[in-house]
């Protein structure tokens, strides 16, 4: 791998030289093991420790198929799906790999007794498979995490509807927390060249998810002037939702858990902030069996005090069980609740009278199609949306990085250096970087 790294760091290595580089038959990767899926049996969710289940080890290079590419991964990032994979909740991801393995001979490559995780990357194309014409060795890229086969008709209006739609590095093998990743060529996008490798890697999954969920016609279809309630507004998803609301002329009402996070969203430009620790909402009783509508009313009153009496047009909903009843209640008549992730629990409860009689809409949203991902990445490249990277770990520290995300000790996104030997490398457009450096560094040191 050193020759590959040297070629990348040289900065002027021609494409034909990259094409002639030998890719080792084994490479370093973060994995979970199939024979350890029961290791946390009987352990409470919060006590499950990714440091015990994530292994950094040498793995075999897979066979490259048509329409695919090998990428030398300079940096990646931690998402909740890596945490879920590492604690084997809500299910073991080996079931995904087994089903993929039954689909085709190429799918069978993914059905291994180890799972290489990670759904973000920035890096350099090393080799492309048959039929790939848009990308070549040496191209500097980032990757979105939508993996599709597109052999069925279902996905041709929206690739997220393809029956073989999967999240790369979660429902497929050969993910981005590694020195080499295998992706489909239609996952690749140009690297924003004013960003470092670790900064460029960090937006991927959450940026594209937030774009579809809030901006796209497939999600909230946000327009100028909309009042948008954003839960976890300084977090991985919420940090991008806040930026999209501000960038699109909407009015974000940012819900955060402490004053430190309130400062972050105010520094982004948000003016309406609800601090949950100050409000001390008790949406559920102590044993979590019954909700308290009086607390929904209190949230609605706090929102109206900020908006001048107006209700919410769109709720950017991702905590799930803890907040969903309140989200449905506070949305205006005819408004929209867009939902994904459910990090506080998947079994949502709400009072259907407030949905049905007020003609509100619940829209499910899951990642993004290639077009949406491309548009989201284009906004990053233009400097209109910025990464929310707060801290970077090495690949050897991937277990600790995942634990920090699991315990919500992070702000924004947590990056991981793979082949990159240190932070701060990979910038080609210093002028654009200088123009946006304060926004790029907003989450640093928090």
Short mmCIF file of C-alpha atoms in Angstrom, two decimals:
data_model
loop_
_atom_site.label_atom_id
_atom_site.label_comp_id
_atom_site.label_asym_id
_atom_site.label_seq_id
_atom_site.Cartn_x
_atom_site.Cartn_y
_atom_site.Cartn_z
CA UNK A 1 0.00 0.00 0.00
CA UNK A 2 2.95 2.34 0.48
CA UNK A 3 3.48 2.75 -3.28
CA UNK A 4 -0.19 3.61 -3.68
CA UNK A 5 0.01 6.15 -0.86
CA UNK A 6 3.19 7.66 -2.30
CA UNK A 7 1.49 8.10 -5.67
CA UNK A 8 -1.46 9.85 -4.04
CA UNK A 9 0.68 12.11 -1.86
CA UNK A 10 2.85 13.10 -4.84
CA UNK A 11 -0.12 15.02 -6.18
CA UNK A 12 0.88 14.86 -9.84
CA UNK A 13 0.86 11.12 -10.58
CA UNK A 14 -0.73 10.55 -14.03
CA UNK A 15 -3.69 8.24 -14.51
CA UNK A 16 -1.67 5.64 -16.42
CA UNK A 17 0.74 5.31 -13.48
CA UNK A 18 -2.16 4.69 -11.11
CA UNK A 19 -3.51 2.12 -13.53
CA UNK A 20 -0.16 0.30 -13.43
CA UNK A 21 0.09 0.21 -9.65
CA UNK A 22 -0.21 -3.25 -8.16
CA UNK A 23 -3.08 -3.54 -5.69
CA UNK A 24 -2.08 -5.88 -2.83
CA UNK A 25 -4.06 -9.10 -2.49
CA UNK A 26 -4.76 -8.22 1.15
CA UNK A 27 -5.49 -4.91 2.81
CA UNK A 28 -6.31 -3.44 6.23
CA UNK A 29 -9.98 -3.11 7.16
CA UNK A 30 -12.36 -2.72 10.10
CA UNK A 31 -14.55 -5.80 10.43
CA UNK A 32 -17.08 -7.59 12.59
CA UNK A 33 -17.07 -11.38 12.76
CA UNK A 34 -19.97 -13.71 12.13
CA UNK A 35 -19.01 -16.04 14.97
CA UNK A 36 -19.31 -13.16 17.47
CA UNK A 37 -22.88 -12.01 16.76
CA UNK A 38 -24.02 -13.33 20.16
CA UNK A 39 -21.19 -11.75 22.15
CA UNK A 40 -23.45 -9.07 23.66
CA UNK A 41 -26.40 -11.33 24.44
CA UNK A 42 -28.09 -10.16 27.65
CA UNK A 43 -26.16 -6.86 27.69
CA UNK A 44 -28.11 -3.58 27.71
CA UNK A 45 -27.81 -1.65 24.45
CA UNK A 46 -25.83 1.24 25.92
CA UNK A 47 -23.40 -1.19 27.57
CA UNK A 48 -22.51 -2.91 24.30
CA UNK A 49 -18.96 -1.89 23.43
CA UNK A 50 -17.90 -1.59 19.76
CA UNK A 51 -14.25 -1.79 20.86
CA UNK A 52 -14.85 -5.48 21.58
CA UNK A 53 -16.55 -6.34 18.31
CA UNK A 54 -14.71 -4.20 15.74
CA UNK A 55 -11.45 -5.72 14.51
CA UNK A 56 -8.80 -4.03 12.37
CA UNK A 57 -7.18 -6.80 10.35
CA UNK A 58 -5.90 -7.85 6.94
CA UNK A 59 -8.60 -9.09 4.58
CA UNK A 60 -8.51 -10.53 1.07
CA UNK A 61 -9.06 -8.24 -1.92
CA UNK A 62 -12.32 -9.29 -3.62
CA UNK A 63 -12.74 -9.91 -7.33
CA UNK A 64 -13.72 -6.70 -9.14
CA UNK A 65 -16.95 -7.03 -11.12
CA UNK A 66 -18.41 -5.11 -14.06
CA UNK A 67 -19.48 -1.58 -13.25
CA UNK A 68 -17.39 -1.51 -10.05
CA UNK A 69 -14.27 0.26 -8.84
CA UNK A 70 -11.52 -0.15 -6.30
CA UNK A 71 -10.79 3.04 -4.37
CA UNK A 72 -7.77 3.75 -2.20
CA UNK A 73 -9.46 5.14 0.90
CA UNK A 74 -7.71 8.14 2.38
CA UNK A 75 -10.42 8.79 4.98
CA UNK A 76 -13.83 7.60 6.09
CA UNK A 77 -16.27 8.42 8.90
CA UNK A 78 -18.49 6.88 11.56
CA UNK A 79 -22.24 6.68 11.10
CA UNK A 80 -24.89 5.14 13.31
CA UNK A 81 -25.12 2.20 10.93
CA UNK A 82 -21.55 1.27 11.86
CA UNK A 83 -22.53 1.46 15.52
CA UNK A 84 -25.59 -0.74 14.85
CA UNK A 85 -23.43 -3.22 12.94
CA UNK A 86 -20.87 -3.35 15.74
CA UNK A 87 -23.43 -4.06 18.48
CA UNK A 88 -25.48 -6.41 16.26
CA UNK A 89 -28.67 -4.36 16.69
CA UNK A 90 -31.45 -4.34 15.75
CA UNK A 91 -30.29 -7.38 13.73
CA UNK A 92 -26.99 -8.86 12.69
CA UNK A 93 -25.89 -7.49 9.30
CA UNK A 94 -24.76 -10.96 8.27
CA UNK A 95 -28.38 -11.64 7.30
CA UNK A 96 -28.09 -8.84 4.73
CA UNK A 97 -24.90 -10.39 3.33
CA UNK A 98 -26.44 -13.85 3.17
CA UNK A 99 -29.43 -12.56 1.18
CA UNK A 100 -27.13 -10.64 -1.17
CA UNK A 101 -25.09 -13.79 -1.63
CA UNK A 102 -28.11 -15.70 -2.89
CA UNK A 103 -28.95 -13.06 -5.50
CA UNK A 104 -26.12 -13.67 -7.98
CA UNK A 105 -22.57 -14.89 -8.41
CA UNK A 106 -21.33 -11.35 -7.91
CA UNK A 107 -23.50 -10.99 -4.82
CA UNK A 108 -21.96 -14.17 -3.41
CA UNK A 109 -18.64 -12.31 -2.97
CA UNK A 110 -20.26 -10.34 -0.14
CA UNK A 111 -21.39 -13.36 1.88
CA UNK A 112 -18.32 -13.85 4.07
CA UNK A 113 -17.76 -14.71 7.71
CA UNK A 114 -16.55 -11.15 8.26
CA UNK A 115 -18.15 -7.84 7.34
CA UNK A 116 -16.02 -4.84 6.30
CA UNK A 117 -17.98 -1.85 7.53
CA UNK A 118 -18.20 1.84 6.70
CA UNK A 119 -20.50 3.90 4.47
CA UNK A 120 -18.34 6.97 3.72
CA UNK A 121 -15.06 7.53 1.92
CA UNK A 122 -12.80 9.98 0.17
CA UNK A 123 -9.91 8.70 -1.87
CA UNK A 124 -8.48 7.87 -5.29
CA UNK A 125 -9.74 5.42 -7.91
CA UNK A 126 -7.26 2.56 -8.41
CA UNK A 127 -9.03 0.32 -10.89
CA UNK A 128 -12.38 0.14 -12.67
CA UNK A 129 -14.32 -2.86 -13.90
CA UNK A 130 -15.69 -3.62 -17.32
CA UNK A 131 -18.11 -1.06 -18.69
CA UNK A 132 -16.97 1.86 -16.52
CA UNK A 133 -16.25 4.88 -18.70
CA UNK A 134 -16.87 7.95 -16.51
CA UNK A 135 -14.13 7.24 -13.96
CA UNK A 136 -10.50 6.26 -14.35
CA UNK A 137 -7.54 5.42 -12.11
CA UNK A 138 -6.21 8.53 -10.38
CA UNK A 139 -9.57 10.31 -10.09
CA UNK A 140 -10.04 11.94 -6.68
CA UNK A 141 -13.48 10.97 -5.42
CA UNK A 142 -15.97 10.65 -2.63
CA UNK A 143 -18.64 7.95 -2.56
CA UNK A 144 -22.28 7.93 -1.57
CA UNK A 145 -23.60 4.74 -0.01
CA UNK A 146 -26.47 3.72 -2.32
CA UNK A 147 -25.78 0.35 -3.92
CA UNK A 148 -28.29 -0.78 -6.57
CA UNK A 149 -28.42 -3.38 -9.32
CA UNK A 150 -31.16 -1.64 -11.42
CA UNK A 151 -32.15 -4.80 -13.27
CA UNK A 152 -35.78 -4.50 -12.19
CA UNK A 153 -38.12 -1.75 -13.48
CA UNK A 154 -39.02 -0.49 -10.00
CA UNK A 155 -36.00 1.73 -9.51
CA UNK A 156 -35.95 3.60 -12.78
CA UNK A 157 -37.96 6.59 -11.54
CA UNK A 158 -36.17 6.63 -8.20
CA UNK A 159 -33.27 4.26 -7.59
CA UNK A 160 -34.15 4.09 -3.89
CA UNK A 161 -37.16 2.03 -5.00
CA UNK A 162 -35.03 -0.65 -6.64
CA UNK A 163 -35.76 -4.01 -4.98
CA UNK A 164 -32.01 -4.62 -4.74
CA UNK A 165 -31.31 -1.24 -3.11
CA UNK A 166 -28.78 -1.58 -0.32
CA UNK A 167 -26.64 0.64 1.86
CA UNK A 168 -22.99 0.01 1.01
CA UNK A 169 -20.89 -0.97 4.02
CA UNK A 170 -24.01 -1.86 6.02
CA UNK A 171 -26.07 -4.15 3.80
CA UNK A 172 -23.08 -4.94 1.56
CA UNK A 173 -19.52 -5.93 2.30
CA UNK A 174 -16.25 -4.14 1.38
CA UNK A 175 -17.11 -0.83 3.04
CA UNK A 176 -15.16 2.38 3.52
CA UNK A 177 -13.47 1.86 6.90
CA UNK A 178 -10.50 0.27 5.17
CA UNK A 179 -7.45 1.05 3.07
CA UNK A 180 -9.27 -0.15 -0.06
CA UNK A 181 -13.00 -0.16 -0.77
CA UNK A 182 -15.03 -1.75 -3.52
CA UNK A 183 -17.95 0.35 -4.78
CA UNK A 184 -20.22 0.53 -7.77
CA UNK A 185 -19.03 3.21 -10.20
CA UNK A 186 -22.36 5.02 -9.87
CA UNK A 187 -21.54 5.65 -6.21
CA UNK A 188 -18.63 7.90 -7.14
CA UNK A 189 -18.68 11.70 -7.13
CA UNK A 190 -15.91 14.32 -7.48
CA UNK A 191 -14.05 15.18 -4.29
CA UNK A 192 -14.63 18.80 -3.18
CA UNK A 193 -11.09 20.08 -3.62
CA UNK A 194 -11.15 22.82 -0.98
CA UNK A 195 -11.54 20.15 1.70
CA UNK A 196 -9.06 17.79 3.30
CA UNK A 197 -9.50 14.05 2.84
CA UNK A 198 -11.16 13.66 6.23
CA UNK A 199 -13.44 16.66 5.72
CA UNK A 200 -14.50 15.45 2.28
CA UNK A 201 -15.27 11.96 3.58
CA UNK A 202 -17.46 13.09 6.46
CA UNK A 203 -20.60 14.53 4.78
CA UNK A 204 -21.49 11.56 2.52
CA UNK A 205 -24.20 9.54 4.23
CA UNK A 206 -25.69 12.24 6.45
CA UNK A 207 -25.52 15.06 3.90
CA UNK A 208 -27.29 13.07 1.19
CA UNK A 209 -29.82 11.73 3.71
CA UNK A 210 -30.64 15.24 4.95
CA UNK A 211 -30.95 16.55 1.37
CA UNK A 212 -33.53 13.94 0.36
CA UNK A 213 -35.41 14.06 3.66
CA UNK A 214 -35.77 17.84 3.74
CA UNK A 215 -35.13 19.38 0.31
CA UNK A 216 -36.03 16.79 -2.33
CA UNK A 217 -39.54 16.33 -3.73
CA UNK A 218 -39.16 12.75 -2.47
CA UNK A 219 -38.99 14.14 1.07
CA UNK A 220 -40.09 17.40 2.65
CA UNK A 221 -39.94 19.46 -0.58
CA UNK A 222 -38.93 22.45 1.54
CA UNK A 223 -39.60 25.94 0.21
CA UNK A 224 -38.56 29.43 1.22
CA UNK A 225 -40.23 30.64 4.41
CA UNK A 226 -41.09 27.18 5.75
CA UNK A 227 -40.82 26.73 9.50
CA UNK A 228 -38.71 23.60 9.95
CA UNK A 229 -38.39 21.86 13.32
CA UNK A 230 -35.02 20.12 13.45
CA UNK A 231 -34.37 17.64 16.23
CA UNK A 232 -30.70 17.21 17.15
CA UNK A 233 -29.89 20.28 15.09
CA UNK A 234 -26.16 20.21 15.77
CA UNK A 235 -25.72 16.48 15.19
CA UNK A 236 -24.65 14.43 12.19
CA UNK A 237 -28.00 14.63 10.38
CA UNK A 238 -29.35 17.75 12.06
CA UNK A 239 -26.24 19.78 11.33
CA UNK A 240 -26.89 19.39 7.61
CA UNK A 241 -30.64 19.88 7.94
CA UNK A 242 -29.97 23.19 9.70
CA UNK A 243 -27.66 24.27 6.88
CA UNK A 244 -30.18 23.28 4.20
CA UNK A 245 -32.96 25.21 5.93
CA UNK A 246 -30.79 28.31 6.18
CA UNK A 247 -29.42 27.94 2.65
CA UNK A 248 -32.90 27.43 1.23
CA UNK A 249 -34.53 30.42 2.85
CA UNK A 250 -36.50 28.44 5.44
CA UNK A 251 -36.70 29.15 9.18
CA UNK A 252 -35.02 26.42 11.23
CA UNK A 253 -36.30 25.90 14.76
CA UNK A 254 -33.35 24.03 16.21
CA UNK A 255 -33.80 21.61 19.09
CA UNK A 256 -30.55 20.87 20.95
CA UNK A 257 -29.64 19.26 24.26
CA UNK A 258 -27.34 21.85 25.84
CA UNK A 259 -26.02 25.38 25.53
CA UNK A 260 -22.81 24.23 23.84
CA UNK A 261 -24.86 22.79 20.98
CA UNK A 262 -27.08 25.87 20.95
CA UNK A 263 -23.96 27.95 20.33
CA UNK A 264 -23.06 25.78 17.33
CA UNK A 265 -26.40 26.26 15.58
CA UNK A 266 -26.39 29.98 16.34
CA UNK A 267 -22.93 30.19 14.78
CA UNK A 268 -24.41 28.51 11.71
CA UNK A 269 -26.90 31.37 11.50
CA UNK A 270 -29.95 29.88 13.21
CA UNK A 271 -31.86 32.30 15.43
CA UNK A 272 -34.65 30.13 16.87
CA UNK A 273 -33.27 27.57 19.33
CA UNK A 274 -34.95 25.32 21.90
CA UNK A 275 -32.62 23.92 24.56
CA UNK A 276 -34.10 20.62 25.80
CA UNK A 277 -32.03 20.63 28.99
CA UNK A 278 -33.54 23.97 29.96
CA UNK A 279 -37.08 23.01 28.96
CA UNK A 280 -36.75 19.52 30.50
CA UNK A 281 -39.48 18.00 28.37
CA UNK A 282 -40.99 14.78 29.71
CA UNK A 283 -42.76 13.40 26.67
CA UNK A 284 -42.98 9.96 28.32
CA UNK A 285 -43.59 8.82 31.88
CA UNK A 286 -40.68 7.35 33.81
CA UNK A 287 -41.21 3.74 32.72
CA UNK A 288 -41.67 4.76 29.06
CA UNK A 289 -45.16 3.30 28.70
CA UNK A 290 -47.32 6.41 28.29
CA UNK A 291 -46.90 9.82 26.68
CA UNK A 292 -47.88 13.16 28.22
CA UNK A 293 -49.79 15.40 25.75
CA UNK A 294 -49.36 18.36 28.10
CA UNK A 295 -45.65 18.26 27.23
CA UNK A 296 -46.54 18.34 23.53
CA UNK A 297 -48.52 21.49 24.25
CA UNK A 298 -45.55 22.98 26.07
CA UNK A 299 -43.31 22.30 23.06
CA UNK A 300 -45.88 23.84 20.72
CA UNK A 301 -46.07 26.95 22.91
CA UNK A 302 -42.26 27.29 22.88
CA UNK A 303 -42.27 27.04 19.07
CA UNK A 304 -44.98 29.68 18.68
CA UNK A 305 -43.10 32.04 20.99
CA UNK A 306 -40.13 31.81 18.62
CA UNK A 307 -42.07 32.00 15.34
CA UNK A 308 -44.48 34.76 16.23
CA UNK A 309 -47.42 32.41 16.62
CA UNK A 310 -46.81 30.16 13.61
CA UNK A 311 -46.72 26.37 13.67
CA UNK A 312 -44.31 23.97 12.00
CA UNK A 313 -44.48 23.26 8.25
CA UNK A 314 -41.94 20.41 8.22
CA UNK A 315 -40.51 18.33 11.04
CA UNK A 316 -37.07 16.84 10.39
CA UNK A 317 -37.67 13.76 12.53
CA UNK A 318 -34.99 11.18 13.30
CA UNK A 319 -34.93 10.49 17.08
CA UNK A 320 -38.04 8.34 16.63
CA UNK A 321 -39.90 6.93 19.60
CA UNK A 322 -38.88 9.60 22.11
CA UNK A 323 -40.10 12.56 20.03
CA UNK A 324 -42.48 11.30 17.36
CA UNK A 325 -45.74 11.91 19.21
CA UNK A 326 -44.68 15.49 19.89
CA UNK A 327 -43.58 15.95 16.28
CA UNK A 328 -46.96 14.93 14.91
CA UNK A 329 -48.77 17.17 17.39
CA UNK A 330 -46.83 20.40 16.75
CA UNK A 331 -46.97 20.22 12.94
CA UNK A 332 -49.43 22.66 11.36
CA UNK A 333 -52.58 21.55 9.57
CA UNK A 334 -51.49 20.08 6.24
CA UNK A 335 -47.86 19.99 7.33
CA UNK A 336 -45.31 17.22 6.91
CA UNK A 337 -43.33 15.00 9.25
CA UNK A 338 -40.34 13.45 7.45
CA UNK A 339 -38.83 10.52 9.29
CA UNK A 340 -35.76 8.31 9.18
CA UNK A 341 -33.35 6.49 11.50
CA UNK A 342 -35.26 6.36 14.83
CA UNK A 343 -32.17 6.47 17.02
CA UNK A 344 -34.23 6.45 20.25
CA UNK A 345 -36.44 3.55 19.16
CA UNK A 346 -38.31 2.22 16.14
CA UNK A 347 -41.76 1.68 17.70
CA UNK A 348 -43.33 5.10 17.23
CA UNK A 349 -46.55 6.16 18.96
CA UNK A 350 -48.65 9.20 18.16
CA UNK A 351 -52.24 10.34 18.51
CA UNK A 352 -53.75 9.75 15.08
CA UNK A 353 -56.50 12.35 15.66
CA UNK A 354 -53.92 15.09 15.23
CA UNK A 355 -52.67 13.54 11.98
CA UNK A 356 -55.95 12.41 10.42
CA UNK A 357 -58.22 15.32 11.30
CA UNK A 358 -55.60 17.93 10.41
CA UNK A 359 -54.53 16.34 7.10
CA UNK A 360 -50.89 16.07 8.09
CA UNK A 361 -48.49 13.81 6.20
CA UNK A 362 -45.83 11.39 7.41
CA UNK A 363 -43.17 10.78 4.77
CA UNK A 364 -40.57 8.09 5.22
CA UNK A 365 -37.12 8.89 3.90
CA UNK A 366 -34.11 6.64 3.49
CA UNK A 367 -30.74 7.84 2.22
CA UNK A 368 -30.92 9.30 -1.33
CA UNK A 369 -30.72 8.37 -4.99
CA UNK A 370 -27.67 9.14 -7.14
CA UNK A 371 -29.12 12.39 -8.46
CA UNK A 372 -29.96 13.66 -4.98
CA UNK A 373 -26.55 12.60 -3.71
CA UNK A 374 -24.83 14.35 -6.62
CA UNK A 375 -26.74 17.56 -5.93
CA UNK A 376 -25.91 17.40 -2.22
CA UNK A 377 -22.21 16.86 -3.00
CA UNK A 378 -22.28 19.69 -5.55
CA UNK A 379 -23.43 22.08 -2.83
CA UNK A 380 -20.50 20.95 -0.68
CA UNK A 381 -18.13 21.55 -3.61
CA UNK A 382 -19.59 25.02 -4.15
CA UNK A 383 -19.03 25.94 -0.52
CA UNK A 384 -22.74 26.49 0.13
CA UNK A 385 -22.99 23.54 2.54
CA UNK A 386 -20.08 22.62 4.80
CA UNK A 387 -18.80 19.50 6.55
CA UNK A 388 -19.59 19.14 10.24
CA UNK A 389 -16.43 17.26 11.20
CA UNK A 390 -15.57 17.64 14.87
CA UNK A 391 -12.88 15.04 15.52
CA UNK A 392 -10.79 12.51 13.60
CA UNK A 393 -9.46 9.13 14.70
CA UNK A 394 -7.09 6.65 13.04
CA UNK A 395 -8.40 3.39 11.60
CA UNK A 396 -6.81 1.55 14.52
CA UNK A 397 -9.04 3.62 16.82
CA UNK A 398 -12.27 2.78 14.99
CA UNK A 399 -13.70 0.97 18.02
CA UNK A 400 -13.27 4.01 20.25
CA UNK A 401 -14.67 6.30 17.55
CA UNK A 402 -17.76 4.09 17.27
CA UNK A 403 -18.15 3.97 21.05
CA UNK A 404 -18.11 7.77 21.22
CA UNK A 405 -20.88 7.97 18.62
CA UNK A 406 -22.80 5.18 20.38
CA UNK A 407 -22.71 7.20 23.61
CA UNK A 408 -23.43 10.48 21.83
CA UNK A 409 -20.17 12.04 23.00
CA UNK A 410 -19.59 13.62 19.62
CA UNK A 411 -20.74 16.71 17.76
CA UNK A 412 -21.47 16.62 14.04
CA UNK A 413 -19.46 13.90 12.36
CA UNK A 414 -16.51 11.81 13.54
CA UNK A 415 -13.88 11.12 10.88
CA UNK A 416 -11.44 8.24 10.48
CA UNK A 417 -8.06 8.40 8.73
CA UNK A 418 -7.43 5.30 6.64
CA UNK A 419 -4.46 5.61 4.26
CA UNK A 420 -3.99 9.32 5.03
CA UNK A 421 -1.02 9.51 7.43
CA UNK A 422 -2.25 12.70 9.11
CA UNK A 423 -4.99 15.28 9.07
CA UNK A 424 -4.93 18.30 6.78
CA UNK A 425 -3.91 16.63 3.51
CA UNK A 426 -5.66 16.61 0.14
CA UNK A 427 -6.54 20.28 -0.41
CA UNK A 428 -6.10 21.57 -3.98
CA UNK A 429 -8.22 24.75 -3.86
CA UNK A 430 -6.67 26.87 -1.13
CA UNK A 431 -8.45 30.05 -2.22
CA UNK A 432 -11.92 28.58 -1.79
CA UNK A 433 -10.87 26.97 1.47
CA UNK A 434 -9.71 30.31 2.86
CA UNK A 435 -13.06 31.86 1.98
CA UNK A 436 -14.97 29.23 3.98
CA UNK A 437 -12.50 28.19 6.68
CA UNK A 438 -14.58 29.44 9.62
CA UNK A 439 -17.60 27.39 8.52
CA UNK A 440 -15.43 24.36 7.75
CA UNK A 441 -13.97 24.48 11.27
CA UNK A 442 -17.22 25.32 13.05
CA UNK A 443 -17.51 21.94 14.78
CA UNK A 444 -13.80 21.60 15.56
CA UNK A 445 -12.76 21.74 19.18
CA UNK A 446 -16.32 21.43 20.43
#
